[in-house]
CSV table of C-alpha atoms and ligand atoms in Angstrom, one decimal:
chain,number,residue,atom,x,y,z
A,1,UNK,CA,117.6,78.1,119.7
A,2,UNK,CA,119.2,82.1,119.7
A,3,UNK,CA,122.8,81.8,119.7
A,4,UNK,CA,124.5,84.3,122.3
A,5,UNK,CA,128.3,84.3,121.9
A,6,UNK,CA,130.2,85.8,124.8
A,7,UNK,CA,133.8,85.7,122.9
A,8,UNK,CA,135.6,88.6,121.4
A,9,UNK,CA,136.7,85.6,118.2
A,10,UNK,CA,133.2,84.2,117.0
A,11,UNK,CA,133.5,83.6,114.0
A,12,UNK,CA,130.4,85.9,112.9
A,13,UNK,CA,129.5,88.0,115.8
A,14,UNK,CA,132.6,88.1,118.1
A,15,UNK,CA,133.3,91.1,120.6
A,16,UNK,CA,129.9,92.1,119.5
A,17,UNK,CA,128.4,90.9,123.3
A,18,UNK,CA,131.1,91.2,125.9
A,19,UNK,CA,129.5,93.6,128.0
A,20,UNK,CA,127.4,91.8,130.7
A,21,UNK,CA,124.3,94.0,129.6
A,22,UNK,CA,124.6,94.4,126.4
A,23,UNK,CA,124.5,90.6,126.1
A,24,UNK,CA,121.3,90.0,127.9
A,25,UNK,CA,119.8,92.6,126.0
A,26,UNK,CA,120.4,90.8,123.2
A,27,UNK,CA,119.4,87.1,124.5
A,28,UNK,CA,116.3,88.6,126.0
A,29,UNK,CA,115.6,90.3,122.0
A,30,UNK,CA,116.3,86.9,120.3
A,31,UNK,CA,113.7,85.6,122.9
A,32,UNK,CA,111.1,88.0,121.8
A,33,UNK,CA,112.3,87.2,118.4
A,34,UNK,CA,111.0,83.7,119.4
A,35,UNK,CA,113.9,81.5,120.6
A,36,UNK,CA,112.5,79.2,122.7
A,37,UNK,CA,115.8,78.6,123.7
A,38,UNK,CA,119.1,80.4,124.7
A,39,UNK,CA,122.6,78.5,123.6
A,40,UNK,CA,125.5,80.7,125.7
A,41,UNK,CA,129.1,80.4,124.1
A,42,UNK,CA,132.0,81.7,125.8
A,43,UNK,CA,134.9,79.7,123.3
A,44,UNK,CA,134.4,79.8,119.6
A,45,UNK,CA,134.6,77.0,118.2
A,46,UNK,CA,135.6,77.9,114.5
A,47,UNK,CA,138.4,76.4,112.5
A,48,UNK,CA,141.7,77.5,113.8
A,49,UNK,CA,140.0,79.7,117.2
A,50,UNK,CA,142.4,79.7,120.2
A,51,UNK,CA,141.7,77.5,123.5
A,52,UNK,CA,140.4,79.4,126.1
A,53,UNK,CA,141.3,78.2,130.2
A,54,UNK,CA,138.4,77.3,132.5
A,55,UNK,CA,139.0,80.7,134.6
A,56,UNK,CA,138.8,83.2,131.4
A,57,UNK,CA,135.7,81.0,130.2
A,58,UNK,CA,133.8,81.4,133.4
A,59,UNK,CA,134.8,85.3,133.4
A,60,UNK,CA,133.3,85.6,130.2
A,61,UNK,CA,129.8,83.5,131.2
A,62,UNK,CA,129.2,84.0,135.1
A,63,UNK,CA,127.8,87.1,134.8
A,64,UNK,CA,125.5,86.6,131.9
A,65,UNK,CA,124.4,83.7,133.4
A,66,UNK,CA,123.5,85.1,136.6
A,67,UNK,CA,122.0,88.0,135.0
A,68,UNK,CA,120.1,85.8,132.6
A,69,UNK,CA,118.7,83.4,135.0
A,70,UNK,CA,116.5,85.9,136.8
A,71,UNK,CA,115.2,87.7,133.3
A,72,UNK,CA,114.0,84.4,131.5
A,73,UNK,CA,112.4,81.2,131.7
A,74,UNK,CA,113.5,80.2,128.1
A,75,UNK,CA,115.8,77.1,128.6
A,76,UNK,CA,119.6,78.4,129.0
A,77,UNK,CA,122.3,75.7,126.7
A,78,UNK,CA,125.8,76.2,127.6
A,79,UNK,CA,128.3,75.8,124.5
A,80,UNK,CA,131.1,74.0,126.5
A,81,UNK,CA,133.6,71.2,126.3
A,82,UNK,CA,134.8,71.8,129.7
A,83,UNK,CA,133.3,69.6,132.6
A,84,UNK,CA,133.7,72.4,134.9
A,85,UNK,CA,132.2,74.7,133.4
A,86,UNK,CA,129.3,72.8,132.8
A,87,UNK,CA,129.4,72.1,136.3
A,88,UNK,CA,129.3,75.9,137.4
A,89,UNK,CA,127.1,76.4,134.5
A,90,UNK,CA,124.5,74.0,135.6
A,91,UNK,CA,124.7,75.0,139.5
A,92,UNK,CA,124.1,78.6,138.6
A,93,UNK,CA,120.7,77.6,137.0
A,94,UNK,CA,121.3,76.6,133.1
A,95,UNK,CA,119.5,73.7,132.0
A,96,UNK,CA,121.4,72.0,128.7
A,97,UNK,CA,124.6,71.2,127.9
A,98,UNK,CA,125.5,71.6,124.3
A,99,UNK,CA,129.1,69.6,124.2
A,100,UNK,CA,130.6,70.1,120.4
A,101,UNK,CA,133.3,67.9,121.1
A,102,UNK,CA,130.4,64.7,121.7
A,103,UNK,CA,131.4,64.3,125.4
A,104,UNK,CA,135.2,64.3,124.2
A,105,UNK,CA,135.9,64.5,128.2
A,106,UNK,CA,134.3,61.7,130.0
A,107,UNK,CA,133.6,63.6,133.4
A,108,UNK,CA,131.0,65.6,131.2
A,109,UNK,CA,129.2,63.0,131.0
A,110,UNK,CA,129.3,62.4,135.2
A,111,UNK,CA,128.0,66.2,135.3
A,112,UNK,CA,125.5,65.6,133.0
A,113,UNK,CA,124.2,62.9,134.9
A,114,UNK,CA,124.5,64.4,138.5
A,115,UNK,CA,122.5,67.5,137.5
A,116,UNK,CA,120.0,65.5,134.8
A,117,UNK,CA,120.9,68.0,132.6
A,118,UNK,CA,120.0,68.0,128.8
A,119,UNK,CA,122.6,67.0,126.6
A,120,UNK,CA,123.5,68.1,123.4
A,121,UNK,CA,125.3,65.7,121.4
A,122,UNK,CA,127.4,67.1,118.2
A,123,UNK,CA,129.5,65.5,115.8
A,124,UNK,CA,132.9,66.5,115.2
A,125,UNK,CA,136.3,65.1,114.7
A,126,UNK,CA,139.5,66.7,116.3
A,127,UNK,CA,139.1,70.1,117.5
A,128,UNK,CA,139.1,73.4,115.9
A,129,UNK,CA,143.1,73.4,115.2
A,130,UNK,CA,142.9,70.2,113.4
A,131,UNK,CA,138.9,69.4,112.4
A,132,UNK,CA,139.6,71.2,108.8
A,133,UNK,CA,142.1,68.5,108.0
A,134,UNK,CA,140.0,65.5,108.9
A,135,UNK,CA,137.6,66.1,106.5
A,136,UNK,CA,138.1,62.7,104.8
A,137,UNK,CA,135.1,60.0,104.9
A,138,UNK,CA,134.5,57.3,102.3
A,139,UNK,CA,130.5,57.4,103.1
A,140,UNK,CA,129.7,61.0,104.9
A,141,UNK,CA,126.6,60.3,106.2
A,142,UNK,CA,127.5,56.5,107.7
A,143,UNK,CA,130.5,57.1,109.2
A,144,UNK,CA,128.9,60.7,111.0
A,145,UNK,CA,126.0,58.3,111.9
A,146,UNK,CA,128.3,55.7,113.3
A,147,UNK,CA,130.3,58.0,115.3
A,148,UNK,CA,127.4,59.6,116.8
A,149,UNK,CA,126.4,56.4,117.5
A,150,UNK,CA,129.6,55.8,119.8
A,151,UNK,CA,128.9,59.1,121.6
A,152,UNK,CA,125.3,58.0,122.7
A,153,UNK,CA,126.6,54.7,124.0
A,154,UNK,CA,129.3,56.5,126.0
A,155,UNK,CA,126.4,58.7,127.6
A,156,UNK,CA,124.0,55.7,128.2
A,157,UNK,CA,127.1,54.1,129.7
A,158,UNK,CA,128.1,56.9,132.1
A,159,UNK,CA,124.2,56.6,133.2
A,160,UNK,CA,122.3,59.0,131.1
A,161,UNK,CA,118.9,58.3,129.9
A,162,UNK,CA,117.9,58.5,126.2
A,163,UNK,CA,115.3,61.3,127.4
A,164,UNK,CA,117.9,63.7,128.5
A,165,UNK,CA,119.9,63.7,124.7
A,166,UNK,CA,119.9,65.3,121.5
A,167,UNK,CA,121.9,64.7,118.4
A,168,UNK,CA,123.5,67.2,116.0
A,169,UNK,CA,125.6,66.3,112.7
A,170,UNK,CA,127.7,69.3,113.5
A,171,UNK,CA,127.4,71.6,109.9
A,172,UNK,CA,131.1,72.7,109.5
A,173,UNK,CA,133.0,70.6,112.4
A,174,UNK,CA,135.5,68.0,110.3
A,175,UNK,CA,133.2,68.8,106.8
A,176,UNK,CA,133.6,70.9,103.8
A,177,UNK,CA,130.8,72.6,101.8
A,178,UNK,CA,129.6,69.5,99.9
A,179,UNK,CA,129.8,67.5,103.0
A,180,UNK,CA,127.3,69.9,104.6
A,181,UNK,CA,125.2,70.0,101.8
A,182,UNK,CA,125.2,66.1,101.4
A,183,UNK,CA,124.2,66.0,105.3
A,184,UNK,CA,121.3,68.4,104.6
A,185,UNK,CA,120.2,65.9,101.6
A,186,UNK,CA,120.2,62.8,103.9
A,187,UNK,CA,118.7,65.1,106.9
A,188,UNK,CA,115.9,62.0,107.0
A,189,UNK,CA,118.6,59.5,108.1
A,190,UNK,CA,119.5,61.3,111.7
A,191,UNK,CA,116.2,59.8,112.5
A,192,UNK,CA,117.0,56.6,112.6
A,193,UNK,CA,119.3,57.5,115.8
A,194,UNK,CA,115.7,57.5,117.7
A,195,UNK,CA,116.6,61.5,119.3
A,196,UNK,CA,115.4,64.5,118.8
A,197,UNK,CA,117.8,66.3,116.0
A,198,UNK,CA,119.8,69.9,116.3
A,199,UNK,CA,121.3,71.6,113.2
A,200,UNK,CA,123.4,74.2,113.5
A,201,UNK,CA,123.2,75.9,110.1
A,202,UNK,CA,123.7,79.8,110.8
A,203,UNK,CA,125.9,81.8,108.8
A,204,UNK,CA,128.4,79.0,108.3
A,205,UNK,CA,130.9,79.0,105.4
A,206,UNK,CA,129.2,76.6,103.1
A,207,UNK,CA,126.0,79.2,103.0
A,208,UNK,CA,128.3,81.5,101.5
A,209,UNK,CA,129.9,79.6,99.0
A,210,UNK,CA,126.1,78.5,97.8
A,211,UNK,CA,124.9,82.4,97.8
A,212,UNK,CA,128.4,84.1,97.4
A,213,UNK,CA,127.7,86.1,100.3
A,214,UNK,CA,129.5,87.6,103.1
A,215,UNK,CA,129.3,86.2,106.8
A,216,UNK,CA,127.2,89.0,108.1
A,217,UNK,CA,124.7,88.6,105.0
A,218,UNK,CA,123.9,85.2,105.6
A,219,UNK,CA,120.5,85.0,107.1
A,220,UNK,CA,118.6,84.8,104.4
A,221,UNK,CA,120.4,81.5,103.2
A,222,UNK,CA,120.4,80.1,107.0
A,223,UNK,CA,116.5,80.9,107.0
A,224,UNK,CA,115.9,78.9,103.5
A,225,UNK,CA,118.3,76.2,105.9
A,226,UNK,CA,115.9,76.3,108.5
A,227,UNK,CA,112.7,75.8,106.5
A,228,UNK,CA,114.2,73.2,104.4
A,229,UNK,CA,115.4,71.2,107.4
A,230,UNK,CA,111.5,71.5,109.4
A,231,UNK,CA,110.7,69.6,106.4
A,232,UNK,CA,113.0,66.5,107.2
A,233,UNK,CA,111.8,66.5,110.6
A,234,UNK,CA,114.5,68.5,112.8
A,235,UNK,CA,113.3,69.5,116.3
A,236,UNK,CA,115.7,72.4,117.0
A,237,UNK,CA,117.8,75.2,114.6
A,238,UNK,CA,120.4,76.9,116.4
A,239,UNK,CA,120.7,80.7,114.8
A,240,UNK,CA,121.6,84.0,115.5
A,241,UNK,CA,119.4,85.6,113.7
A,242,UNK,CA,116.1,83.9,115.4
A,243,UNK,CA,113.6,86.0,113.6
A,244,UNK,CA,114.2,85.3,109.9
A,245,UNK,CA,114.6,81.9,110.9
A,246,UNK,CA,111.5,81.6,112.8
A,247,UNK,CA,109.6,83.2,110.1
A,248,UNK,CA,110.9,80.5,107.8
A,249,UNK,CA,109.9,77.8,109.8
A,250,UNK,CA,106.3,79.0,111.0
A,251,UNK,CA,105.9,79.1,106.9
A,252,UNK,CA,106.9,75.8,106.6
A,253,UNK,CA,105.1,74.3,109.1
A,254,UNK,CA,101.9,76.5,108.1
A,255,UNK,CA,102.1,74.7,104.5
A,256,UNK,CA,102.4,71.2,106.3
A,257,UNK,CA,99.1,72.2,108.0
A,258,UNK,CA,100.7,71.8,112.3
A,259,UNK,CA,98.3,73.2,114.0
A,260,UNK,CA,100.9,74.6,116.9
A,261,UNK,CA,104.3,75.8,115.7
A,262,UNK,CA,105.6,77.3,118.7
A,263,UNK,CA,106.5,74.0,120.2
A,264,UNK,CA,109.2,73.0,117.4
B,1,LIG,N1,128.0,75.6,115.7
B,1,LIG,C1,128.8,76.5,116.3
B,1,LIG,C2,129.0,76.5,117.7
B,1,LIG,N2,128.3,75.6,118.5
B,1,LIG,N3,126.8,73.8,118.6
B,1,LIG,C3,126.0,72.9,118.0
B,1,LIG,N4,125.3,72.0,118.7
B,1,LIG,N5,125.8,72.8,116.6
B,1,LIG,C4,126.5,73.7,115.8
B,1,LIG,O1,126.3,73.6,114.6
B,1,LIG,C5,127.3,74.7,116.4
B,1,LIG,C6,127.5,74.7,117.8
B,1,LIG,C7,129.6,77.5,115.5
B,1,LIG,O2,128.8,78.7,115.5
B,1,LIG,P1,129.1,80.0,116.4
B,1,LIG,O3,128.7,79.8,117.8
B,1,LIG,O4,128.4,81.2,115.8
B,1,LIG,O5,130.6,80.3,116.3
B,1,LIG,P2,131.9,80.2,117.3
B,1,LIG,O6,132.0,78.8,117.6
B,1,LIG,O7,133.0,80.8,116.5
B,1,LIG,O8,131.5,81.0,118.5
C-alpha cells in the first residue's frame, strides 16, 4: 500500500503533494513502483498535528480523488476518521476505509456498511494531541490485542462482515520505540485475530532511533521492516517509499520459495 499524503503537516512528506497533479503523478509512480494499493491522507495524523474540519479535508482530497479514479484500477484507501468524508470518499469511487482512530465515531461504521466498503481497523488510544501520553500498558501486546478486539465487535455489531476488515497494531499511535519494536517481535500473535494484518512501519520515529537516521533517510530501515514482517505473515505494508519496500519483500518471499508475490 503507497502512501499519498495530501496535507501540508505530514509528518515526513507534508506540502510535498498539494497540487492536484503533482499528487497523481506521484500515486500513479508509487503504482508503477508496485503498490497494489493507494492509501489517500488529507489529515496527518502525527503526535501533536492540528484537527482539520470536514470542508478543508474534502478540499484537500476531492480532486485527487476524482482525478485518481479515472487513471487507476489499484484499490483507492481513504485515511479518515470522519464519517463524512468517508462517505464522499466512498461515493466518488474509493474502495477502503483506513480509520486510525478504530471506528472512534460510530456512524463510520454505518458508512462502512452501506457502501460494503473495506475497513481498516488500527489501533490507537486518544488522538494525536494526547496518544504520546497514553503510552502506559502493563502487557503491550495483550492489551493492543484486547482493544482491537473491542473495535471488531463494534464493526460486526454495526453489521459488517468479517470479510470486509483488516487489522493494524498502529506502529507509533499511543507507543514508544520499544513498544513498536516489542509489537514487531510478537508480529505472530495478530494472527490469532483471524484478519488479514496491516503495519504501518514507514519512516516512523522508532526506525530512527534504531538506525540514528533522519526522517527522510529512513527507507532503508522501513524496507528491512517490511521484509522482516512478510516473515510473520502480514498481508499488507503501508509505505511511501513502495519500491525499496517491495524489493524487500519480493526477496523475502523469493527465499520462502511463494511462487506469486504480487498478490501479498
Ligand atoms: N500511519 C500513519 C497514518 N496512517 N494508517 C494505518 N492503518 N497504519 C499506520 O501505521 C498509519 C496510518 C502515519 O504516517 P503518515 O501518513 O506518513 O503521516 P501523517 O499521519 O503525519 O500524515
Amino acid at each position: 500500500m503507497g502512501v499519498l499524503n495530501l496535507t501540508p503537516d505530514s509528518f515526513s512528506d507534508g506540502g510535498r503533494f498539494l497540487y492536484p497533479e503533482k499528487a497523481v503523478e506521484h500515486a500513479l509512480h508509487l503504482v508503477r513502483e508496485g503498490a497494489d494499493l493507494l492509501d489517500l491522507g488529507a489529515e496527518s495524523t502525527r503526535p501533536g498535528a492540528e484537527p482539520v474540519s470536514e470542508d478543508e479535508e474534502w478540499r484537500r482530497l476531492e480532486p485527487v480523488l476524482l482525478l485518481l479514479a479515472g487513471k487507476t484500477t489499484v484499490p483507492l484507501s481513504i485515511d479518515t476518521t470522519k464519517p463524512k468524508i468517508a462517505r464522499c470518499a466512498l461515493a466518488a469511487g474509493a474502495h477502503i476505509i483506513n480509520d486510525v482512530s478504530g471506528l472512534a465515531d460510530s456512524q463510520m461504521a454505518d458508512v462502512v456498511r452501506t457502501f460494503g466498503a473495506g475497513l481498516i481497523l488500527m489501533h490507537r488510544r486518544g488522538n494525536p494531541k494526547t496518544m504520546q501520553s497514553l503510552t502506559h500498558y502493563e502487557d503491550t501486546v495483550a492489551e493492543i490485542l484486547k482493544e482491537l478486539r473491542a473495535g471488531i465487535d463494534r464493526a460486526l455489531q454495526a453489521g459488517i462482515v468479517r470479510e470486509q476488515l483488516v487489522i493494524d497494531p498502529g506502529l507509533g499511535f499511543a507507543k514508544d520505540a520499544g513498544q513498536n519494536i516489542e509489537i514487531l517481535r510478537e508480529l505472530g500473535q495478530f494472527h490469532s485475530l483471524g484478519l488479514p494484518v496491516l503495519l504501518g512501519p514507514s519512516r516512523k520515529s522508532f526506525i530512527g532511533k534504531v538506525t540514528g537516521r533522519e526522517i527522510g533517510d529512513r527507507e532503508y530501515g522501513t524496507a528491512a521492516v517490511a521484509g522482516y514482517a512478510v516473515t510473520k505473515g502480514v498481508h499488507i505494508l503501508r509505505v511511501h517509499d513502495v519500491g525499496a519496500a517491495r524489493d524487500a519483500v519480493r526477496i523475502t518471499r523469493a527465499i520462502q520459495g511463494a511462487s506469486h508475490v504480487r498478490s501479498l
